[in-house]
Tab-separated table of C-alpha atoms in Angstrom:
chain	number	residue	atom	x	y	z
A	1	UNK	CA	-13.963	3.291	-2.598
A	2	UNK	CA	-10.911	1.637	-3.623
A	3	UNK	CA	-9.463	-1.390	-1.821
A	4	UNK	CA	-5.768	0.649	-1.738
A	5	UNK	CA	-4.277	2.978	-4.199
A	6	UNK	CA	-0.756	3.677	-4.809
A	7	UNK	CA	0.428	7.665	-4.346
A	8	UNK	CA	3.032	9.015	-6.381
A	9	UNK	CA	3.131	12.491	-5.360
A	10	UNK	CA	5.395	14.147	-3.322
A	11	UNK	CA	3.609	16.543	-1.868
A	12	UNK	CA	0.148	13.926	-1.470
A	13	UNK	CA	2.421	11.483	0.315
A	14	UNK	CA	3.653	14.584	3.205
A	15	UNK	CA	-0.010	15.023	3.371
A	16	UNK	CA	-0.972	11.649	4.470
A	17	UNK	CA	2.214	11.162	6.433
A	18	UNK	CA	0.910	13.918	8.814
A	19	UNK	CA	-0.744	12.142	11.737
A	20	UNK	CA	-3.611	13.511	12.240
A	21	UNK	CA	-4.504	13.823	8.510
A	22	UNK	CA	-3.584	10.017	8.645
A	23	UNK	CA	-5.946	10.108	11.497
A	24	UNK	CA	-8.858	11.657	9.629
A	25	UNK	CA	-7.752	9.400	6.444
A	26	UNK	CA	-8.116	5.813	9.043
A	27	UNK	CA	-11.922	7.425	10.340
A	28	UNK	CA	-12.709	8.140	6.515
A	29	UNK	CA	-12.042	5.091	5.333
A	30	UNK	CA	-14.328	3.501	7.886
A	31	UNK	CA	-17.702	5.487	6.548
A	32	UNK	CA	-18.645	8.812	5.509
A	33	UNK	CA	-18.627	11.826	8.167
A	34	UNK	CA	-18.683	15.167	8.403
A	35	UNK	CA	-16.625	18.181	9.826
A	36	UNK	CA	-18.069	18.217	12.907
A	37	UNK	CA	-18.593	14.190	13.334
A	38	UNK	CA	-14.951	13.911	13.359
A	39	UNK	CA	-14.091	17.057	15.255
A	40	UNK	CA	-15.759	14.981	17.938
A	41	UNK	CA	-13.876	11.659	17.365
A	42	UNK	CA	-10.107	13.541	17.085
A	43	UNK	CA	-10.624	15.730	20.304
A	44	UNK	CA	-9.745	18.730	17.406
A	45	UNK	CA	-11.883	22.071	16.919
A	46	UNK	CA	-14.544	21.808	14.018
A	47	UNK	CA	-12.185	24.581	11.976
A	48	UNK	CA	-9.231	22.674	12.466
A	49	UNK	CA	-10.552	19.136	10.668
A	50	UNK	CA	-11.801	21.287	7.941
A	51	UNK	CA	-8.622	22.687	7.498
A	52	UNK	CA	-7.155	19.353	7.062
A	53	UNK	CA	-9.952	17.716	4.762
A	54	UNK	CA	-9.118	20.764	2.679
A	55	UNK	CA	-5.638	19.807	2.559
A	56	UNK	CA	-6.727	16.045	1.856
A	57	UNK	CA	-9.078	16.655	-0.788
A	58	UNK	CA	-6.779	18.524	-2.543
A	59	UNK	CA	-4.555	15.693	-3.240
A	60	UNK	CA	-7.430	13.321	-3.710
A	61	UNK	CA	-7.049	10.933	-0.620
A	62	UNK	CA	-10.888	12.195	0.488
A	63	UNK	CA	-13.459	13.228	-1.639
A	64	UNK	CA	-16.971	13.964	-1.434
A	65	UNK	CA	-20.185	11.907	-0.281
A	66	UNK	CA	-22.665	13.510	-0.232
A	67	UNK	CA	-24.215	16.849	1.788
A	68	UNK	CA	-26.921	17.197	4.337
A	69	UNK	CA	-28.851	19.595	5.942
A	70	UNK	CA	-28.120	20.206	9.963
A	71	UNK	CA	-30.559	23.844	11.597
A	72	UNK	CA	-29.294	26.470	8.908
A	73	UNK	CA	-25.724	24.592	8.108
A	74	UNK	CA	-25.261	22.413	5.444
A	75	UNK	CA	-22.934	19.847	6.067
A	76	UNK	CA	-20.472	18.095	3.669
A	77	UNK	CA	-19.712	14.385	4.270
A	78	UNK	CA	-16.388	12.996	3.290
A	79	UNK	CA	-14.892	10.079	2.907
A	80	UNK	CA	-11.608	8.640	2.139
A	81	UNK	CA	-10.795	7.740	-1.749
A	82	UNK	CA	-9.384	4.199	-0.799
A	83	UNK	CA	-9.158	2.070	2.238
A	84	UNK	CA	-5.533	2.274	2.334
A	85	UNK	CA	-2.927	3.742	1.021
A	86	UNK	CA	0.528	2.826	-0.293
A	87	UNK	CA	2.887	5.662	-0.868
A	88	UNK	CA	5.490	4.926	-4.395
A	89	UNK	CA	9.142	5.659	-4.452
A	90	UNK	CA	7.823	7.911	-7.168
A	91	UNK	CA	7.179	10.561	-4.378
A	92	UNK	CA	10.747	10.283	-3.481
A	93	UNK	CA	12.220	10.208	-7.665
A	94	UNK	CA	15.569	10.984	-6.627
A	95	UNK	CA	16.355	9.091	-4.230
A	96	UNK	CA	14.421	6.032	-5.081
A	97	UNK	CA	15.842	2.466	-4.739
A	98	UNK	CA	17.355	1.098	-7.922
A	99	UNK	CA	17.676	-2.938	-8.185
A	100	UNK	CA	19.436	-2.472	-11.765
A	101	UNK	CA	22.453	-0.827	-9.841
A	102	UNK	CA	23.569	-4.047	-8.520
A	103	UNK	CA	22.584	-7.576	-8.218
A	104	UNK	CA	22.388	-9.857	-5.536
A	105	UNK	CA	19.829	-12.628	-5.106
A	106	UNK	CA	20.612	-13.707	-1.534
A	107	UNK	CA	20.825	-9.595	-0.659
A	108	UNK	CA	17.449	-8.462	1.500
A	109	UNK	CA	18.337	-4.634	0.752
A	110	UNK	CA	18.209	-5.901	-3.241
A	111	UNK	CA	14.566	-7.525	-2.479
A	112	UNK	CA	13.821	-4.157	-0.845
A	113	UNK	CA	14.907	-2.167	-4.043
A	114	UNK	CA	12.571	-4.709	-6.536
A	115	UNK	CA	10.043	-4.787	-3.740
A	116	UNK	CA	9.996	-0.902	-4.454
A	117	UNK	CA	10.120	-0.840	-7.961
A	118	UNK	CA	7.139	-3.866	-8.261
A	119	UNK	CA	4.870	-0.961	-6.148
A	120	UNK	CA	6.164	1.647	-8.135
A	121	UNK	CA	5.616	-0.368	-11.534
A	122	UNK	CA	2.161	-1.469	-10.637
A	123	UNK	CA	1.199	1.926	-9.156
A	124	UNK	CA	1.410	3.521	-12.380
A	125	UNK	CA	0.049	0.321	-14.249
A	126	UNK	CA	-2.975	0.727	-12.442
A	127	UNK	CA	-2.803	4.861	-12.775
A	128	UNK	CA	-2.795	4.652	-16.515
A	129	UNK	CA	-5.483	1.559	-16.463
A	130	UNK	CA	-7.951	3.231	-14.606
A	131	UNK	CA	-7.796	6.386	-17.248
A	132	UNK	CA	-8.332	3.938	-20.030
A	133	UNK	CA	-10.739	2.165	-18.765
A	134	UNK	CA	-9.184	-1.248	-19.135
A	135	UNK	CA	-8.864	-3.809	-16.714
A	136	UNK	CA	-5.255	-4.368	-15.763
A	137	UNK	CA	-3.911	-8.416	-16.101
A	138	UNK	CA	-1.924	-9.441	-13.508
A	139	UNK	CA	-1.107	-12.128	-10.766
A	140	UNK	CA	0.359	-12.556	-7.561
A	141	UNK	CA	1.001	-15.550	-5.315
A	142	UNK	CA	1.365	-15.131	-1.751
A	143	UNK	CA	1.934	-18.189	0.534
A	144	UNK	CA	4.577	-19.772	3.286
A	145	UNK	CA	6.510	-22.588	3.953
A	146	UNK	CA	8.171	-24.204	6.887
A	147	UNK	CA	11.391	-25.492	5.970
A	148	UNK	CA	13.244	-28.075	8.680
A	149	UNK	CA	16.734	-26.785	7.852
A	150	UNK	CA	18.529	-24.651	6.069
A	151	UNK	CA	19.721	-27.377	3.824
A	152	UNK	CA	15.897	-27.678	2.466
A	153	UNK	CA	15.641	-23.727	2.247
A	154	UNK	CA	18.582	-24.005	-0.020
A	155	UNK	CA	17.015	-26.723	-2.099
A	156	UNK	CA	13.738	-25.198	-2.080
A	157	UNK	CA	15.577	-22.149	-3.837
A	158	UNK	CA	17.518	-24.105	-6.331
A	159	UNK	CA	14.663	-25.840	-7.334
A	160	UNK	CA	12.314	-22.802	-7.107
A	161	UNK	CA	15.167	-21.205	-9.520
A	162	UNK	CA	15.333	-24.168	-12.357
A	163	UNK	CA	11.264	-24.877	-12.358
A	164	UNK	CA	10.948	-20.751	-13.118
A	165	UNK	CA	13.703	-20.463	-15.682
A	166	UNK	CA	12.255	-23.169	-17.372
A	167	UNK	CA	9.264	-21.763	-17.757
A	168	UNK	CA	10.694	-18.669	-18.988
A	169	UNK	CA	12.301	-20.681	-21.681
A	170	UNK	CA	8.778	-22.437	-22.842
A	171	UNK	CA	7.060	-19.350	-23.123
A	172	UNK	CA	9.365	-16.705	-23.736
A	173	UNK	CA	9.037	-16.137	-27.848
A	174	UNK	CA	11.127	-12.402	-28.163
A	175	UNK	CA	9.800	-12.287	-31.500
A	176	UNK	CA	6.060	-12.875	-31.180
A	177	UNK	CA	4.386	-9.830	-32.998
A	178	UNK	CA	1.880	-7.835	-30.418
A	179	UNK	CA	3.741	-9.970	-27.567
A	180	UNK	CA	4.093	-7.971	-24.564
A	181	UNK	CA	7.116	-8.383	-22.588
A	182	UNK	CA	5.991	-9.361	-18.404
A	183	UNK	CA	8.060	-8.519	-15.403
A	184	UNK	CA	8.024	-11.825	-12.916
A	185	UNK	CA	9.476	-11.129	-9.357
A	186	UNK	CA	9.789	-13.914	-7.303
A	187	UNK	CA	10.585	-13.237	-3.174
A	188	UNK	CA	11.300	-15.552	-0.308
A	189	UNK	CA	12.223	-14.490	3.288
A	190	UNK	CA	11.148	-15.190	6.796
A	191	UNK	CA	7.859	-14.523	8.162
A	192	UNK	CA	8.370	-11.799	10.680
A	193	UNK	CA	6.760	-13.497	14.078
A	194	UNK	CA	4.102	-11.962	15.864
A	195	UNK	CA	4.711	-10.715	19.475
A	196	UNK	CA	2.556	-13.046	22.004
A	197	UNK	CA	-0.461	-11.324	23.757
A	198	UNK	CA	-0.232	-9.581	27.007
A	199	UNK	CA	-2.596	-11.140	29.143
A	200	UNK	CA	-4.374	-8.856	31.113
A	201	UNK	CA	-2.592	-7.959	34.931
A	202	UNK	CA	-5.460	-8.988	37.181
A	203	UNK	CA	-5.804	-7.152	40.907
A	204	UNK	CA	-4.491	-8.076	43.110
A	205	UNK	CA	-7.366	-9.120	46.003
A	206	UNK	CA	-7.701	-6.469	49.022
A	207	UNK	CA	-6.436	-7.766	51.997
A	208	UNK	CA	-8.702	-8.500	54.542
């Protein structure tokens, strides 16, 4: 099983979008299980989760583990193709987001649109690796920072800006024969806060 894989077709991503194939997809990705096993877990007739394993396993988001014998049935056991799933703005080719139609680096919709085009990029990076075999060389840093005022955000940015160009400039050589050319994407926004806990309403004592 993969750790996620990226799904570029249409008609795969309305199959996973569906919530109780998403459902199925979540229980899948947890262990192998069968028809009925899950039939029990979704509160949904035995003939109704086949009917949508059918539908998943055509697309290749579950695929089979192995079979076993239950009385005079033999069971298939399923189980989801990756952990999760990340659906590319392949599966939506007309109307997917464009960064090269304008450019604005302090714009969070233009950060959305290269967000979408680094998932779409890698998607089928990893798509044509895995049918050659190779391993695919990339990197990605992920980290935070706490800045004390906007002043420092600023700087951090305008230093963040000259350290990367420069590095560009080193190692960029546009005439290197067998170079490859490397896309480098570089995001910074706020770390979306995470609601408190409820704490648990306690009952009230009887009275006496």
């Amino acid at each position: 099983m993969l750790d996620v894989t990226v799904i570029e077709d249409s008609a795969a991503a309305a199959v996973s979008l569906d919530p109780m194939r998403s459902r199925l997809l979540a229980e899948l990705a947890a262990g192998p299980a069968s028809a009925a096993m899950l039939a029990a877990r979704v509160g949904l007739p035995r003939q109704k989760v086949n009917y949508h394993l059918k539908a998943l396993e055509r697309h290749g988001l579950v695929e089979l583990a192995g079979e076993r014998r239950k009385g005079n049935v033999t069971e298939r056991l399923m189980r989801a193709t990756a952990a999760s799933y990340v659906i590319s703005p392949l599966a939506l080719a007309a109307v997917q987001p464009d960064p090269g139609r304008f450019r604005d680096q302090l714009s969070a919709r233009w950060m959305l649109a290269v967000a979408a085009r680094l998932v779409r990029d890698v998607g089928t990076l990893i798509t044509g690796a895995a049918k050659a075999r190779k391993r695919l060389a990339t990197y990605a840093l992920d980290g935070e920072v706490r800045f004390a005022s906007a002043a420092d955000r600023a700087a951090f940015v305008e230093e963040l800006t000259q350290g990367i160009g420069a590095l560009i400039a080193k190692y960029h050589d546009q005439d290197a024969p067998g170079g490859r050319e490397h896309r480098i994407v570089v995001a910074l926004h706020p770390t979306v806060k995470t609601p408190p806990a409820v704490p648990p309403i306690e009952n009230a004592p009887e009275s006496a």
